[in-house]
Amino acid sequence: QVQLVESGGGLVQAGGSLRLSCAASGQTFSKETMGWFRQAAGKEREFVAAITWSGGSTSYADSVKGRFTISRVNAKNTVYLQMNSLKPEDTAVYYCAAARTWGIVRSTPAYDYWGQGTQVSVSS
């Protein structure tokens, strides 16, 4: 069992930056692929970014490529999402997730554990 707790959300103006953190506890953290997803009001949850257990591979949704960066520090059991050049369309609840797999996965059913989410709001 893995428990995930997100933090770092908030309200920011367009063009600003935020860094989300996801603290993991429970089973060994370093063996999971970690992902970030988001869900805007009235929309389905969508993939944002993922990183393998070693940090050697990452993947991003086209909508955030070049603006967001996912990283992890296994010694701290923490994964991060640095979000720059934020846009109003990035407004959503952001979720951290863990998948018991070795490679990059982008679909929600592939993830085994989820955090409660943190709200990110971007004003124009």
Coordinates of C-alpha atoms in Angstrom, one line a residue:
Q1 CA 0.0 0.0 0.0
V2 CA 1.2 3.5 -0.9
Q3 CA -0.2 6.7 0.5
L4 CA 0.1 9.9 -1.5
V5 CA -0.3 13.5 -0.3
E6 CA -0.2 16.4 -2.7
S7 CA 0.7 20.0 -1.8
G8 CA 1.7 23.3 -3.4
G9 CA -1.5 24.2 -5.2
G10 CA -3.0 27.7 -5.2
L11 CA -4.1 30.7 -7.1
V12 CA -1.7 32.3 -9.6
Q13 CA -1.9 34.8 -12.4
A14 CA -1.4 33.7 -16.0
G15 CA 2.3 33.4 -16.8
G16 CA 3.2 32.6 -13.3
S17 CA 4.7 29.4 -11.8
L18 CA 3.8 26.8 -9.1
R19 CA 5.6 23.7 -7.9
L20 CA 3.5 20.8 -6.8
S21 CA 4.8 18.2 -4.4
C22 CA 3.7 14.6 -3.7
A23 CA 4.9 12.9 -0.6
A24 CA 4.6 9.1 -0.6
S25 CA 4.6 6.7 2.3
G26 CA 4.0 3.0 2.8
Q27 CA 5.7 0.5 0.6
T28 CA 9.1 1.2 -1.1
F29 CA 8.6 4.3 -3.1
S30 CA 11.4 4.0 -5.6
K31 CA 9.9 1.0 -7.4
E32 CA 6.8 2.8 -8.8
T33 CA 6.3 4.9 -11.9
M34 CA 4.8 8.2 -10.7
G35 CA 2.4 10.4 -12.6
W36 CA 0.5 13.6 -12.4
F37 CA -3.0 14.0 -13.7
R38 CA -5.5 16.8 -13.6
Q39 CA -9.3 17.2 -13.7
A40 CA -11.0 20.4 -14.6
A41 CA -14.6 21.1 -13.6
G42 CA -17.0 19.1 -15.8
K43 CA -14.2 17.2 -17.6
E44 CA -12.6 13.8 -17.4
R45 CA -9.3 13.3 -15.6
E46 CA -6.4 13.6 -18.0
F47 CA -2.7 12.7 -18.0
V48 CA -0.2 15.5 -17.4
A49 CA 3.2 13.9 -16.9
A50 CA 4.9 10.7 -15.7
I51 CA 8.4 9.6 -14.6
T52 CA 9.9 6.1 -14.2
W53 CA 11.3 4.8 -10.9
S54 CA 14.9 5.7 -11.8
G55 CA 13.9 9.1 -13.2
G56 CA 15.5 8.1 -16.5
S57 CA 12.4 8.5 -18.6
T58 CA 9.6 11.1 -18.5
S59 CA 6.5 11.8 -20.6
Y60 CA 4.3 14.8 -21.0
A61 CA 1.0 15.7 -22.4
D62 CA 1.3 17.9 -25.5
S63 CA -0.6 20.7 -23.8
V64 CA 2.1 21.0 -21.1
K65 CA 5.3 20.0 -22.9
G66 CA 7.9 22.7 -22.6
R67 CA 6.2 24.4 -19.6
F68 CA 5.9 21.6 -17.0
T69 CA 8.7 19.5 -15.6
I70 CA 8.3 16.3 -13.5
S71 CA 11.0 15.1 -11.2
R72 CA 11.5 12.8 -8.2
V73 CA 13.8 12.4 -5.2
N74 CA 13.5 8.8 -4.1
A75 CA 15.5 9.5 -0.9
K76 CA 12.8 11.9 0.1
N77 CA 9.9 9.8 -1.2
T78 CA 8.7 12.8 -3.1
V79 CA 7.8 13.6 -6.7
Y80 CA 7.5 17.2 -8.0
L81 CA 5.7 19.0 -10.8
Q82 CA 7.2 22.3 -11.7
M83 CA 4.7 24.4 -13.7
N84 CA 5.8 27.5 -15.5
S85 CA 4.0 29.8 -17.9
L86 CA 0.7 28.8 -16.5
K87 CA -2.4 29.4 -18.5
P88 CA -6.1 29.7 -17.4
E89 CA -6.7 26.4 -19.1
D90 CA -4.3 24.7 -16.7
T91 CA -6.9 25.4 -13.9
A92 CA -7.9 22.0 -12.4
V93 CA -7.5 19.7 -9.5
Y94 CA -4.1 18.0 -9.8
Y95 CA -3.6 14.4 -8.7
C96 CA -0.5 12.5 -7.9
A97 CA -0.6 8.7 -8.7
A98 CA 1.7 5.7 -8.4
A99 CA 1.8 2.7 -10.8
R100 CA 3.4 -0.6 -9.9
T101 CA 5.2 -0.8 -13.2
W102 CA 8.7 -0.2 -14.6
G103 CA 7.8 1.9 -17.6
I104 CA 6.0 5.0 -18.6
V105 CA 2.2 4.7 -18.4
R106 CA -0.3 7.4 -19.4
S107 CA -3.7 6.0 -18.7
T108 CA -5.6 6.3 -15.4
P109 CA -6.4 2.6 -15.1
A110 CA -2.7 1.8 -15.1
Y111 CA -2.2 3.6 -11.8
D112 CA -2.8 1.8 -8.5
Y113 CA -2.7 4.5 -5.9
W114 CA -4.0 8.1 -5.9
G115 CA -3.7 11.2 -3.8
Q116 CA -6.6 13.4 -2.8
G117 CA -5.6 16.2 -5.2
T118 CA -4.7 19.8 -4.9
Q119 CA -6.4 22.8 -6.6
V120 CA -4.6 24.9 -9.1
S121 CA -6.3 28.0 -10.3
V122 CA -4.9 30.3 -12.9
S123 CA -6.4 33.8 -13.4
S124 CA -6.3 35.7 -16.7

